[in-house]
XYZ file of C-alpha atoms in Angstrom:
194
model
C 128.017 228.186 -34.630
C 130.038 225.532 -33.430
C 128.155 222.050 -33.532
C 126.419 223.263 -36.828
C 127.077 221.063 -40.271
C 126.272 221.991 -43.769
C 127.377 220.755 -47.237
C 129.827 223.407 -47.856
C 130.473 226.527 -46.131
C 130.775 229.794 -48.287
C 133.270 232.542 -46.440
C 133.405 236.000 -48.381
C 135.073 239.110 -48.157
C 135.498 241.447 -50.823
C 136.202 245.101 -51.842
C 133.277 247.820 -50.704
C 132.430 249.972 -53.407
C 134.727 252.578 -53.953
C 133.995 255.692 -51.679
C 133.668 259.001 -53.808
C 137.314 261.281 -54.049
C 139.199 257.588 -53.837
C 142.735 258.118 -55.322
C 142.795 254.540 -57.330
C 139.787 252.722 -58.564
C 139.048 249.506 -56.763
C 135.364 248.700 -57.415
C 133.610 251.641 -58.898
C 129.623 251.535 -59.028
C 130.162 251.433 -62.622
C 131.256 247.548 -61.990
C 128.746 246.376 -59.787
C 125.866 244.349 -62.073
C 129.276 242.867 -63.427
C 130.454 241.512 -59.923
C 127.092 241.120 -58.924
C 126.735 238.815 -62.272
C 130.160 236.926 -61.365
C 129.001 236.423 -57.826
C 125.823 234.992 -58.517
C 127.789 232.838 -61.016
C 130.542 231.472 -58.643
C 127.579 230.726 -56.523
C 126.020 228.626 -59.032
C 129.078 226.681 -60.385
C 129.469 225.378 -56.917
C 125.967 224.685 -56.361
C 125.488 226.796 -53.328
C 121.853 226.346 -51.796
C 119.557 224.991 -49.488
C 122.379 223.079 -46.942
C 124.637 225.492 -46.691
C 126.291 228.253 -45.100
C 127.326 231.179 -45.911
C 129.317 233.717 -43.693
C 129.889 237.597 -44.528
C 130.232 241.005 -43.283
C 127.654 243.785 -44.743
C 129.564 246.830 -45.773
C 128.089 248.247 -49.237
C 129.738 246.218 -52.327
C 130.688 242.854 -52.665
C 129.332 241.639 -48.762
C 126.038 242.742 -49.731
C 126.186 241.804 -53.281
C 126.936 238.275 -51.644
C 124.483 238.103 -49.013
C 121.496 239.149 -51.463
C 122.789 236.617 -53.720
C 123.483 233.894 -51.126
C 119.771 234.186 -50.061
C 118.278 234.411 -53.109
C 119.989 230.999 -53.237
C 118.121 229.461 -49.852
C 122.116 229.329 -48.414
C 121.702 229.849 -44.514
C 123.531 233.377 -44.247
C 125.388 234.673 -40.610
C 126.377 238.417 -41.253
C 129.252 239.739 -39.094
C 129.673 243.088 -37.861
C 132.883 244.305 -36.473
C 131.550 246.858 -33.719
C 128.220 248.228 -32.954
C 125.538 248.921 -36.068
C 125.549 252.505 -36.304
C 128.853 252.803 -36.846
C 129.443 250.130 -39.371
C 126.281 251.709 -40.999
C 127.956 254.797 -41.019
C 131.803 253.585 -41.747
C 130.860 250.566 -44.096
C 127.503 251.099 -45.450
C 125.909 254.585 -46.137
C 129.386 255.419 -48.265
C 127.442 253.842 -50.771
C 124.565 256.110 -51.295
C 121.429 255.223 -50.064
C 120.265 252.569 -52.043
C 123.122 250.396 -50.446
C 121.756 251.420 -46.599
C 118.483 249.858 -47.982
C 120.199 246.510 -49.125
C 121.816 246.230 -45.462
C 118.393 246.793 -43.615
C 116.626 243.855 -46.016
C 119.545 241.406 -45.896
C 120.182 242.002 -42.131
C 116.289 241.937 -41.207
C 116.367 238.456 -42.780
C 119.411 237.086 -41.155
C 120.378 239.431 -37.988
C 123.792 239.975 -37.086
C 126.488 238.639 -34.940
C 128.765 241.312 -33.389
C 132.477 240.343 -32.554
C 132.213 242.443 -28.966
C 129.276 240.110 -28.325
C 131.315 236.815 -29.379
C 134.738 238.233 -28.323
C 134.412 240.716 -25.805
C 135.146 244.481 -26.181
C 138.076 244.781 -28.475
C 141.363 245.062 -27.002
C 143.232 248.380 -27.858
C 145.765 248.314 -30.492
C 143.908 245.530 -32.168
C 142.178 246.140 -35.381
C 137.997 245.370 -36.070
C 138.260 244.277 -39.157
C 140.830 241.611 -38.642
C 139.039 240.523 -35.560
C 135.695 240.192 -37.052
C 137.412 238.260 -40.288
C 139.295 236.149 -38.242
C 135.900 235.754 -36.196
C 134.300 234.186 -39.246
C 137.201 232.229 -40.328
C 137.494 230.298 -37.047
C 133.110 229.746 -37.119
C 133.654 228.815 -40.746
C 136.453 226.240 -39.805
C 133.890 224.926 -36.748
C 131.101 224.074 -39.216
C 130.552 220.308 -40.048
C 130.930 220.471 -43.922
C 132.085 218.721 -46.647
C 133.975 221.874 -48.153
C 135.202 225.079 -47.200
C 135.437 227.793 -49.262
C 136.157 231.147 -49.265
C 134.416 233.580 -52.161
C 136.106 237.175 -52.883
C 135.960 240.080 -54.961
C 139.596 241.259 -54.815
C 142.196 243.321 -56.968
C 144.953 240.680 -55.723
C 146.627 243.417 -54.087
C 146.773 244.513 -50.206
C 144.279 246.597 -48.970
C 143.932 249.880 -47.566
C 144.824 249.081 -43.524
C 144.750 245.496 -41.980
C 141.773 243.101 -41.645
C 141.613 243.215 -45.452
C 140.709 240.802 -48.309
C 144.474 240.103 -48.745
C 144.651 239.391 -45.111
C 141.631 236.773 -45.063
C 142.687 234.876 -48.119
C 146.243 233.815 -46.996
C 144.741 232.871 -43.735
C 142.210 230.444 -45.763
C 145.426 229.411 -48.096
C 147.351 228.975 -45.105
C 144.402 226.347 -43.757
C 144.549 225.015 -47.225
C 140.813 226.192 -47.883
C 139.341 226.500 -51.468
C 139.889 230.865 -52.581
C 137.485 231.938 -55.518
C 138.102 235.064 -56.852
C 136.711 237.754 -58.972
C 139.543 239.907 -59.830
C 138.037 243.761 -60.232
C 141.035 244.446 -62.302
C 139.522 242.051 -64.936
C 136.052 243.721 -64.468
C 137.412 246.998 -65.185
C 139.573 246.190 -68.224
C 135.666 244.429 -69.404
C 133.986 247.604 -68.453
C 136.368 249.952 -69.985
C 136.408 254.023 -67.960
């Protein structure tokens, strides 16, 4: 992407929905039209259109939530995947239920998808996907031409799960000073109610 120039650039990352049997709530399908809603929202306030860029993953939740939004928007949308598309289908997507599979096939027929082996080579062993592909978008993100940076998430504020995380992505944007917009699924829960 390097050479490429926008108005602003739009990173995300955010929380998938919540795999069934998962010990502590996160984002539970009972959330989604409300972060869908915020998204779409945080979108607007910052005027995000025609212009500019947008960068995501695609795993069922808040990437997809994003790119549906993003486009819906005219933003220019690259999708990451961290290894090959069956298994991020499998790992990251069908988790969700069906209807989330769906959403991936529209969003990534209209956009395609850049794969981190392609970009980066096969991935080294003891490093971790999900880092690499986040980092992967950071440093395209940081190439782009734009008036503003920002990086868009849907995040509990606490650390994730394994490494390559939303935690892990916004202190590397705070540590490059970049813009962080959150939607706090805490929040969204104590709106929602059990």
């Amino acid at each position: 992407m390097t050479g490429a120039s926008a108005n602003q650039v739009v990173l995300f990352c955010g929380h998938m929905i919540d795999a069934p049997g998962r010990a502590s709530e996160r984002f539970p399908a009972r959330i989604e039209e409300l972060v869908a809603r915020a998204i779409a929202g945080e979108l607007d306030a910052i005027g995000a259109g025609a212009g500019d860029i947008g960068l995501c993953s695609a795993a069922c939740g808040g990437d997809l939530l994003f790119a549906s939004a993003a486009l819906d928007r005219g933003v220019t949308l690259r999708v990451y995947l961290p290894f090959d598309e069956g298994t991020f289908i499998e790992r990251s997507v069908a988790t969700g239920g069906e209807r989330w599979v769906a959403l991936y096939r529209r969003v990534t027929e209209a956009t395609g998808c850049i794969f981190a082996d392609d970009v980066l080579g096969p991935l080294a062993p003891g490093d971790d996907a999900f880092t690499r592909n986040n980092l992967l978008m950071l440093s395209d993100a940081e190439s782009v031409r734009a008036n503003v940076l920002r990086l868009l998430c849907v995040w509990d504020g606490k650390r994730g799960d394994g490494p390559g995380g939303t935690y892990d992505l916004v202190k590397a944007v705070e540590a490059r000073h970049g813009e962080v917009r959150r939607i706090d699924t805490e929040e969204l829960l104590r709106v929602k109610g059990p």
